[in-house]
Amino acid sequence: MRASLPGGRVPEIVVTEADASPDPQPGRVAGVAFQPAGTPHGGRRFLHVSPACEAMIGVPAAAVLADAAAFYELIEPEHRGRFAASEAQAGLDGAPFEIEIALRRPDAELRWMRITSAPRTEGGQRIWDGVMIDVTERRLAQD
């Protein structure tokens, strides 16, 4: 991954299944770059979501940028509590965040994601630079 680009833009991170699976599906996008941040009222929003979002989780990046719930509502109910607790703890500690969770795409397909991000402070606001990688094939091979 390259360092930040001029103007604070986030580089597009594209990871193919070849990076996560011994039997890749050529051209399948498996990673999304993102930047979540808190809102003044304690909510969550995304400052950046790469266009690969739609191919990976079935929701356009513009929808996630407009409403963070478009992403958070995809998290399987049994993973939501653990995700929220891990996210809150990382926020309190100012530490990197890393978790594997299951998401249910709008087309009902279940996909496993590994989400990692690291915090930085800009203009008094904590911003997380992260990537979400599709690890479904690895998880299915483990089961």
CSV table of N, CA and C in Angstrom, one decimal:
chain,number,residue,atom,x,y,z
A,1,MET,N,0.8,-1.2,0.0
A,1,MET,CA,0.0,0.0,0.0
A,1,MET,C,0.9,1.2,0.0
A,2,ARG,N,0.5,2.2,-0.8
A,2,ARG,CA,1.3,3.4,-0.9
A,2,ARG,C,0.9,4.4,0.3
A,3,ALA,N,1.8,5.3,0.5
A,3,ALA,CA,1.5,6.3,1.6
A,3,ALA,C,0.4,7.2,1.0
A,4,SER,N,0.0,8.2,1.8
A,4,SER,CA,-1.1,9.0,1.4
A,4,SER,C,-0.8,9.8,0.1
A,5,LEU,N,-1.8,10.1,-0.6
A,5,LEU,CA,-1.6,10.8,-1.9
A,5,LEU,C,-1.8,12.3,-1.7
A,6,PRO,N,-1.4,13.2,-2.6
A,6,PRO,CA,-1.6,14.6,-2.4
A,6,PRO,C,-3.0,14.9,-2.2
A,7,GLY,N,-3.2,15.9,-1.4
A,7,GLY,CA,-4.6,16.4,-1.0
A,7,GLY,C,-5.3,15.5,0.0
A,8,GLY,N,-4.5,14.6,0.6
A,8,GLY,CA,-5.1,13.7,1.6
A,8,GLY,C,-6.0,12.6,1.1
A,9,ARG,N,-5.9,12.4,-0.3
A,9,ARG,CA,-6.7,11.3,-0.9
A,9,ARG,C,-6.2,9.9,-0.4
A,10,VAL,N,-7.1,9.0,-0.4
A,10,VAL,CA,-6.8,7.6,0.0
A,10,VAL,C,-6.5,6.8,-1.3
A,11,PRO,N,-5.4,6.1,-1.3
A,11,PRO,CA,-5.2,5.3,-2.5
A,11,PRO,C,-6.2,4.1,-2.6
A,12,GLU,N,-6.6,3.8,-3.8
A,12,GLU,CA,-7.4,2.7,-4.1
A,12,GLU,C,-6.6,1.4,-3.8
A,13,ILE,N,-7.2,0.5,-3.0
A,13,ILE,CA,-6.5,-0.7,-2.7
A,13,ILE,C,-7.3,-1.8,-3.3
A,14,VAL,N,-6.8,-2.6,-4.3
A,14,VAL,CA,-7.5,-3.6,-4.9
A,14,VAL,C,-6.7,-4.9,-4.6
A,15,VAL,N,-7.4,-5.9,-4.0
A,15,VAL,CA,-6.8,-7.1,-3.7
A,15,VAL,C,-7.6,-8.2,-4.4
A,16,THR,N,-7.0,-9.1,-5.1
A,16,THR,CA,-7.8,-10.1,-5.8
A,16,THR,C,-7.8,-11.4,-5.0
A,17,GLU,N,-8.7,-12.3,-5.3
A,17,GLU,CA,-8.8,-13.6,-4.7
A,17,GLU,C,-7.4,-14.3,-4.7
A,18,ALA,N,-6.6,-14.0,-5.7
A,18,ALA,CA,-5.3,-14.7,-5.8
A,18,ALA,C,-4.5,-14.4,-4.5
A,19,ASP,N,-4.7,-13.3,-3.8
A,19,ASP,CA,-4.0,-13.0,-2.6
A,19,ASP,C,-4.6,-13.8,-1.4
A,20,ALA,N,-5.8,-14.3,-1.5
A,20,ALA,CA,-6.4,-15.0,-0.3
A,20,ALA,C,-6.8,-16.4,-0.6
A,21,SER,N,-6.7,-16.9,-1.8
A,21,SER,CA,-7.2,-18.2,-2.1
A,21,SER,C,-6.3,-18.9,-3.1
A,22,PRO,N,-6.0,-20.2,-2.9
A,22,PRO,CA,-5.2,-21.0,-3.9
A,22,PRO,C,-5.9,-21.2,-5.2
A,23,ASP,N,-7.2,-21.0,-5.3
A,23,ASP,CA,-8.0,-21.2,-6.5
A,23,ASP,C,-8.8,-20.0,-6.8
A,24,PRO,N,-8.1,-18.9,-7.3
A,24,PRO,CA,-8.8,-17.6,-7.4
A,24,PRO,C,-9.8,-17.6,-8.6
A,25,GLN,N,-10.7,-16.7,-8.5
A,25,GLN,CA,-11.6,-16.3,-9.6
A,25,GLN,C,-11.1,-15.1,-10.2
A,26,PRO,N,-10.5,-15.1,-11.4
A,26,PRO,CA,-9.8,-14.0,-12.0
A,26,PRO,C,-10.7,-12.7,-12.0
A,27,GLY,N,-10.1,-11.6,-11.5
A,27,GLY,CA,-10.7,-10.3,-11.6
A,27,GLY,C,-11.7,-10.1,-10.4
A,28,ARG,N,-11.9,-11.0,-9.6
A,28,ARG,CA,-12.9,-10.8,-8.5
A,28,ARG,C,-12.2,-9.8,-7.4
A,29,VAL,N,-12.9,-8.7,-7.1
A,29,VAL,CA,-12.3,-7.8,-6.2
A,29,VAL,C,-12.6,-8.3,-4.8
A,30,ALA,N,-11.5,-8.2,-4.0
A,30,ALA,CA,-11.7,-8.7,-2.6
A,30,ALA,C,-11.3,-7.7,-1.5
A,31,GLY,N,-11.0,-6.5,-1.9
A,31,GLY,CA,-10.6,-5.5,-0.9
A,31,GLY,C,-11.1,-4.1,-1.2
A,32,VAL,N,-11.4,-3.4,-0.1
A,32,VAL,CA,-12.0,-2.0,-0.2
A,32,VAL,C,-11.2,-1.1,0.8
A,33,ALA,N,-10.8,0.0,0.3
A,33,ALA,CA,-10.2,1.0,1.2
A,33,ALA,C,-11.3,1.9,1.8
A,34,PHE,N,-11.1,2.3,3.0
A,34,PHE,CA,-12.2,3.1,3.6
A,34,PHE,C,-11.6,4.0,4.7
A,35,GLN,N,-12.3,5.0,5.1
A,35,GLN,CA,-12.0,6.0,6.1
A,35,GLN,C,-13.2,6.3,7.0
A,36,PRO,N,-13.4,5.6,8.1
A,36,PRO,CA,-14.5,6.0,9.0
A,36,PRO,C,-14.0,7.0,10.0
A,37,ALA,N,-15.0,7.8,10.4
A,37,ALA,CA,-14.7,8.8,11.5
A,37,ALA,C,-16.0,9.0,12.3
A,38,GLY,N,-15.8,9.5,13.5
A,38,GLY,CA,-17.0,9.8,14.3
A,38,GLY,C,-17.6,11.1,13.9
A,39,THR,N,-18.9,11.3,14.3
A,39,THR,CA,-19.6,12.5,14.1
A,39,THR,C,-19.6,13.3,15.4
A,40,PRO,N,-19.9,14.6,15.4
A,40,PRO,CA,-19.9,15.4,16.6
A,40,PRO,C,-20.9,14.9,17.7
A,41,HIS,N,-21.9,14.1,17.2
A,41,HIS,CA,-23.0,13.6,18.1
A,41,HIS,C,-22.8,12.2,18.5
A,42,GLY,N,-21.6,11.6,18.2
A,42,GLY,CA,-21.3,10.2,18.6
A,42,GLY,C,-21.7,9.2,17.6
A,43,GLY,N,-22.1,9.6,16.4
A,43,GLY,CA,-22.4,8.7,15.4
A,43,GLY,C,-21.2,8.3,14.6
A,44,ARG,N,-21.4,7.5,13.5
A,44,ARG,CA,-20.3,7.1,12.6
A,44,ARG,C,-20.7,7.5,11.2
A,45,ARG,N,-19.6,7.8,10.5
A,45,ARG,CA,-19.7,8.2,9.0
A,45,ARG,C,-18.5,7.7,8.3
A,46,PHE,N,-18.6,7.7,7.0
A,46,PHE,CA,-17.4,7.3,6.2
A,46,PHE,C,-17.0,8.6,5.4
A,47,LEU,N,-15.7,8.9,5.5
A,47,LEU,CA,-15.2,10.0,4.7
A,47,LEU,C,-14.8,9.5,3.3
A,48,HIS,N,-14.4,8.2,3.2
A,48,HIS,CA,-14.0,7.6,1.9
A,48,HIS,C,-14.3,6.2,1.9
A,49,VAL,N,-14.8,5.7,0.8
A,49,VAL,CA,-15.1,4.3,0.6
A,49,VAL,C,-14.7,4.0,-0.9
A,50,SER,N,-13.8,3.1,-1.2
A,50,SER,CA,-13.4,2.9,-2.6
A,50,SER,C,-14.6,2.3,-3.4
A,51,PRO,N,-14.5,2.6,-4.7
A,51,PRO,CA,-15.6,2.1,-5.6
A,51,PRO,C,-15.7,0.6,-5.6
A,52,ALA,N,-14.7,-0.2,-5.2
A,52,ALA,CA,-14.7,-1.6,-5.2
A,52,ALA,C,-15.8,-2.1,-4.2
A,53,CYS,N,-16.3,-1.3,-3.4
A,53,CYS,CA,-17.3,-1.6,-2.3
A,53,CYS,C,-18.5,-2.4,-3.0
A,54,GLU,N,-19.0,-1.9,-4.0
A,54,GLU,CA,-20.2,-2.5,-4.6
A,54,GLU,C,-20.0,-3.9,-5.1
A,55,ALA,N,-18.8,-4.1,-5.7
A,55,ALA,CA,-18.5,-5.5,-6.2
A,55,ALA,C,-18.4,-6.4,-5.0
A,56,MET,N,-17.8,-5.9,-3.9
A,56,MET,CA,-17.5,-6.8,-2.8
A,56,MET,C,-18.7,-7.1,-1.9
A,57,ILE,N,-19.4,-6.0,-1.5
A,57,ILE,CA,-20.5,-6.2,-0.5
A,57,ILE,C,-21.9,-5.9,-1.1
A,58,GLY,N,-22.0,-5.5,-2.4
A,58,GLY,CA,-23.3,-5.3,-3.0
A,58,GLY,C,-23.9,-4.0,-2.7
A,59,VAL,N,-23.2,-3.1,-2.1
A,59,VAL,CA,-23.7,-1.7,-1.8
A,59,VAL,C,-22.8,-0.7,-2.4
A,60,PRO,N,-23.3,0.2,-3.2
A,60,PRO,CA,-22.4,1.2,-3.8
A,60,PRO,C,-21.7,2.1,-2.8
A,61,ALA,N,-20.5,2.5,-3.1
A,61,ALA,CA,-19.8,3.3,-2.2
A,61,ALA,C,-20.6,4.6,-1.8
A,62,ALA,N,-21.2,5.2,-2.8
A,62,ALA,CA,-22.0,6.4,-2.6
A,62,ALA,C,-23.1,6.2,-1.5
A,63,ALA,N,-23.7,5.0,-1.4
A,63,ALA,CA,-24.7,4.7,-0.4
A,63,ALA,C,-24.1,4.7,1.0
A,64,VAL,N,-22.9,4.1,1.1
A,64,VAL,CA,-22.2,4.0,2.4
A,64,VAL,C,-21.7,5.4,2.8
A,65,LEU,N,-21.3,6.2,1.9
A,65,LEU,CA,-20.9,7.5,2.2
A,65,LEU,C,-22.0,8.4,2.6
A,66,ALA,N,-23.2,8.2,2.0
A,66,ALA,CA,-24.4,9.0,2.4
A,66,ALA,C,-25.0,8.5,3.8
A,67,ASP,N,-24.8,7.2,4.1
A,67,ASP,CA,-25.4,6.7,5.3
A,67,ASP,C,-24.6,5.5,5.8
A,68,ALA,N,-23.8,5.6,6.8
A,68,ALA,CA,-23.0,4.5,7.3
A,68,ALA,C,-23.8,3.3,7.6
A,69,ALA,N,-25.0,3.4,8.0
A,69,ALA,CA,-25.9,2.3,8.3
A,69,ALA,C,-26.0,1.3,7.1
A,70,ALA,N,-25.8,1.9,5.9
A,70,ALA,CA,-25.8,1.0,4.7
A,70,ALA,C,-24.7,-0.1,4.8
A,71,PHE,N,-23.6,0.2,5.5
A,71,PHE,CA,-22.6,-0.9,5.7
A,71,PHE,C,-23.0,-1.6,7.0
A,72,TYR,N,-23.1,-0.9,8.1
A,72,TYR,CA,-23.3,-1.5,9.4
A,72,TYR,C,-24.5,-2.5,9.5
A,73,GLU,N,-25.5,-2.2,8.8
A,73,GLU,CA,-26.7,-3.1,8.8
A,73,GLU,C,-26.4,-4.4,8.1
A,74,LEU,N,-25.4,-4.5,7.3
A,74,LEU,CA,-25.0,-5.8,6.6
A,74,LEU,C,-24.4,-6.8,7.6
A,75,ILE,N,-23.8,-6.3,8.7
A,75,ILE,CA,-23.2,-7.2,9.6
A,75,ILE,C,-24.2,-8.2,10.2
A,76,GLU,N,-23.9,-9.4,10.1
A,76,GLU,CA,-24.7,-10.5,10.7
A,76,GLU,C,-25.1,-10.1,12.1
A,77,PRO,N,-26.3,-10.3,12.6
A,77,PRO,CA,-26.7,-9.9,13.9
A,77,PRO,C,-25.8,-10.5,15.0
A,78,GLU,N,-25.4,-11.8,14.9
A,78,GLU,CA,-24.6,-12.4,15.9
A,78,GLU,C,-23.2,-11.8,16.0
A,79,HIS,N,-22.8,-11.0,15.0
A,79,HIS,CA,-21.5,-10.4,15.0
A,79,HIS,C,-21.5,-8.9,15.4
A,80,ARG,N,-22.7,-8.3,15.5
A,80,ARG,CA,-22.8,-6.9,15.7
A,80,ARG,C,-22.3,-6.4,17.1
A,81,GLY,N,-22.6,-7.2,18.1
A,81,GLY,CA,-22.2,-6.8,19.5
A,81,GLY,C,-20.6,-6.9,19.6
A,82,ARG,N,-20.0,-7.9,19.1
A,82,ARG,CA,-18.6,-8.1,19.1
A,82,ARG,C,-17.9,-7.0,18.3
A,83,PHE,N,-18.5,-6.7,17.1
A,83,PHE,CA,-18.0,-5.6,16.3
A,83,PHE,C,-18.0,-4.3,17.0
A,84,ALA,N,-19.2,-3.9,17.5
A,84,ALA,CA,-19.4,-2.6,18.2
A,84,ALA,C,-18.4,-2.5,19.4
A,85,ALA,N,-18.3,-3.6,20.2
A,85,ALA,CA,-17.4,-3.6,21.4
A,85,ALA,C,-15.9,-3.4,20.9
A,86,SER,N,-15.5,-4.1,19.9
A,86,SER,CA,-14.1,-4.0,19.4
A,86,SER,C,-13.8,-2.6,18.8
A,87,GLU,N,-14.8,-2.1,18.1
A,87,GLU,CA,-14.7,-0.8,17.5
A,87,GLU,C,-14.6,0.3,18.6
A,88,ALA,N,-15.4,0.2,19.7
A,88,ALA,CA,-15.4,1.1,20.8
A,88,ALA,C,-14.1,1.1,21.5
A,89,GLN,N,-13.6,-0.2,21.8
A,89,GLN,CA,-12.4,-0.3,22.5
A,89,GLN,C,-11.2,0.3,21.8
A,90,ALA,N,-11.1,0.0,20.5
A,90,ALA,CA,-10.1,0.6,19.6
A,90,ALA,C,-10.2,2.1,19.7
A,91,GLY,N,-11.4,2.7,19.7
A,91,GLY,CA,-11.5,4.1,19.7
A,91,GLY,C,-11.0,4.7,21.0
A,92,LEU,N,-11.3,4.0,22.1
A,92,LEU,CA,-10.9,4.5,23.5
A,92,LEU,C,-9.4,4.4,23.6
A,93,ASP,N,-8.8,3.3,23.1
A,93,ASP,CA,-7.3,3.1,23.2
A,93,ASP,C,-6.5,3.8,22.1
A,94,GLY,N,-7.2,4.3,21.0
A,94,GLY,CA,-6.5,4.9,19.9
A,94,GLY,C,-5.6,3.9,19.3
A,95,ALA,N,-6.0,2.6,19.3
A,95,ALA,CA,-5.2,1.5,18.8
A,95,ALA,C,-5.8,1.0,17.5
A,96,PRO,N,-4.9,0.3,16.7
A,96,PRO,CA,-5.4,-0.3,15.5
A,96,PRO,C,-6.6,-1.2,15.7
A,97,PHE,N,-7.5,-1.3,14.8
A,97,PHE,CA,-8.7,-2.2,14.9
A,97,PHE,C,-8.5,-3.3,13.9
A,98,GLU,N,-8.9,-4.5,14.3
A,98,GLU,CA,-8.8,-5.7,13.4
A,98,GLU,C,-9.9,-6.7,13.9
A,99,ILE,N,-10.7,-7.2,12.9
A,99,ILE,CA,-11.7,-8.1,13.2
A,99,ILE,C,-12.1,-8.9,12.0
A,100,GLU,N,-12.6,-10.1,12.2
A,100,GLU,CA,-13.3,-10.9,11.1
A,100,GLU,C,-14.7,-11.0,11.4
A,101,ILE,N,-15.6,-10.7,10.5
A,101,ILE,CA,-17.0,-10.8,10.7
A,101,ILE,C,-17.7,-11.3,9.4
A,102,ALA,N,-18.9,-11.7,9.6
A,102,ALA,CA,-19.8,-12.1,8.5
A,102,ALA,C,-20.7,-11.0,8.1
A,103,LEU,N,-20.8,-10.7,6.8
A,103,LEU,CA,-21.8,-9.7,6.3
A,103,LEU,C,-22.8,-10.5,5.4
A,104,ARG,N,-24.0,-10.0,5.4
A,104,ARG,CA,-25.0,-10.5,4.5
A,104,ARG,C,-25.3,-9.5,3.4
A,105,ARG,N,-24.9,-9.8,2.2
A,105,ARG,CA,-25.1,-8.8,1.1
A,105,ARG,C,-26.6,-8.6,0.8
A,106,PRO,N,-27.0,-7.6,0.1
A,106,PRO,CA,-28.4,-7.4,-0.2
A,106,PRO,C,-29.0,-8.5,-1.0
A,107,ASP,N,-28.1,-9.2,-1.8
A,107,ASP,CA,-28.6,-10.4,-2.6
A,107,ASP,C,-28.6,-11.7,-1.7
A,108,ALA,N,-28.5,-11.5,-0.4
A,108,ALA,CA,-28.5,-12.6,0.6
A,108,ALA,C,-27.3,-13.5,0.7
A,109,GLU,N,-26.3,-13.2,-0.1
A,109,GLU,CA,-25.0,-14.0,-0.1
A,109,GLU,C,-24.3,-13.6,1.2
A,110,LEU,N,-23.8,-14.7,1.9
A,110,LEU,CA,-23.0,-14.4,3.2
A,110,LEU,C,-21.6,-14.4,2.8
A,111,ARG,N,-20.9,-13.3,3.2
A,111,ARG,CA,-19.4,-13.2,2.9
A,111,ARG,C,-18.7,-12.8,4.2
A,112,TRP,N,-17.5,-13.4,4.3
A,112,TRP,CA,-16.7,-13.1,5.5
A,112,TRP,C,-15.7,-12.0,5.2
A,113,MET,N,-15.5,-11.0,6.1
A,113,MET,CA,-14.6,-9.9,5.9
A,113,MET,C,-13.6,-9.8,7.0
A,114,ARG,N,-12.4,-9.5,6.6
A,114,ARG,CA,-11.3,-9.2,7.6
A,114,ARG,C,-11.2,-7.7,7.5
A,115,ILE,N,-11.4,-6.9,8.6
A,115,ILE,CA,-11.4,-5.5,8.6
A,115,ILE,C,-10.2,-5.0,9.5
A,116,THR,N,-9.3,-4.2,8.9
A,116,THR,CA,-8.2,-3.7,9.7
A,116,THR,C,-8.2,-2.2,9.4
A,117,SER,N,-7.8,-1.4,10.5
A,117,SER,CA,-7.7,0.0,10.3
A,117,SER,C,-6.8,0.6,11.4
A,118,ALA,N,-6.2,1.7,11.1
A,118,ALA,CA,-5.3,2.3,12.1
A,118,ALA,C,-5.7,3.8,12.2
A,119,PRO,N,-5.7,4.3,13.4
A,119,PRO,CA,-6.2,5.7,13.7
A,119,PRO,C,-5.1,6.7,13.4
A,120,ARG,N,-5.6,7.9,13.1
A,120,ARG,CA,-4.7,9.1,13.0
A,120,ARG,C,-5.6,10.3,13.4
A,121,THR,N,-5.0,11.4,13.8
A,121,THR,CA,-5.8,12.6,14.2
A,121,THR,C,-5.5,13.6,13.1
A,122,GLU,N,-6.5,14.2,12.6
A,122,GLU,CA,-6.4,15.3,11.6
A,122,GLU,C,-7.4,16.4,12.0
A,123,GLY,N,-6.9,17.6,12.2
A,123,GLY,CA,-7.8,18.7,12.6
A,123,GLY,C,-8.6,18.4,13.8
A,124,GLY,N,-8.0,17.7,14.8
A,124,GLY,CA,-8.7,17.4,16.0
A,124,GLY,C,-9.7,16.3,15.9
A,125,GLN,N,-9.8,15.6,14.8
A,125,GLN,CA,-10.7,14.5,14.5
A,125,GLN,C,-10.0,13.2,14.3
A,126,ARG,N,-10.4,12.2,15.0
A,126,ARG,CA,-9.8,10.9,14.8
A,126,ARG,C,-10.4,10.2,13.5
A,127,ILE,N,-9.5,9.9,12.6
A,127,ILE,CA,-9.9,9.2,11.3
A,127,ILE,C,-9.2,7.9,11.3
A,128,TRP,N,-9.9,6.9,10.8
A,128,TRP,CA,-9.3,5.5,10.7
A,128,TRP,C,-9.0,5.2,9.2
A,129,ASP,N,-7.8,4.9,8.9
A,129,ASP,CA,-7.5,4.5,7.5
A,129,ASP,C,-7.5,3.0,7.5
A,130,GLY,N,-8.3,2.4,6.7
A,130,GLY,CA,-8.4,0.9,6.7
A,130,GLY,C,-8.7,0.3,5.4
A,131,VAL,N,-8.7,-1.1,5.5
A,131,VAL,CA,-9.0,-1.9,4.4
A,131,VAL,C,-9.9,-3.1,4.8
A,132,MET,N,-10.8,-3.5,4.0
A,132,MET,CA,-11.7,-4.6,4.2
A,132,MET,C,-11.4,-5.6,3.2
A,133,ILE,N,-11.0,-6.8,3.6
A,133,ILE,CA,-10.6,-7.9,2.7
A,133,ILE,C,-11.6,-9.0,2.7
A,134,ASP,N,-12.0,-9.5,1.6
A,134,ASP,CA,-13.0,-10.7,1.6
A,134,ASP,C,-12.1,-11.9,1.8
A,135,VAL,N,-12.5,-12.6,2.9
A,135,VAL,CA,-11.8,-13.9,3.3
A,135,VAL,C,-12.7,-15.1,3.3
A,136,THR,N,-13.8,-15.0,2.5
A,136,THR,CA,-14.8,-16.0,2.5
A,136,THR,C,-14.3,-17.4,2.1
A,137,GLU,N,-13.5,-17.4,1.0
A,137,GLU,CA,-13.0,-18.7,0.6
A,137,GLU,C,-12.1,-19.4,1.6
A,138,ARG,N,-11.3,-18.6,2.3
A,138,ARG,CA,-10.4,-19.2,3.4
A,138,ARG,C,-11.3,-19.7,4.5
A,139,ARG,N,-12.3,-18.9,4.9
A,139,ARG,CA,-13.2,-19.4,6.0
A,139,ARG,C,-14.0,-20.6,5.6
A,140,LEU,N,-14.4,-20.7,4.4
A,140,LEU,CA,-15.2,-21.9,4.0
A,140,LEU,C,-14.2,-23.1,3.9
A,141,ALA,N,-13.0,-22.9,3.6
A,141,ALA,CA,-12.0,-24.0,3.5
A,141,ALA,C,-11.7,-24.5,4.9
A,142,GLN,N,-11.8,-23.6,5.9
A,142,GLN,CA,-11.6,-24.0,7.3
A,142,GLN,C,-12.7,-24.8,7.9
A,143,ASP,N,-13.9,-24.6,7.4
A,143,ASP,CA,-15.1,-25.3,8.0
A,143,ASP,C,-15.2,-26.7,7.6
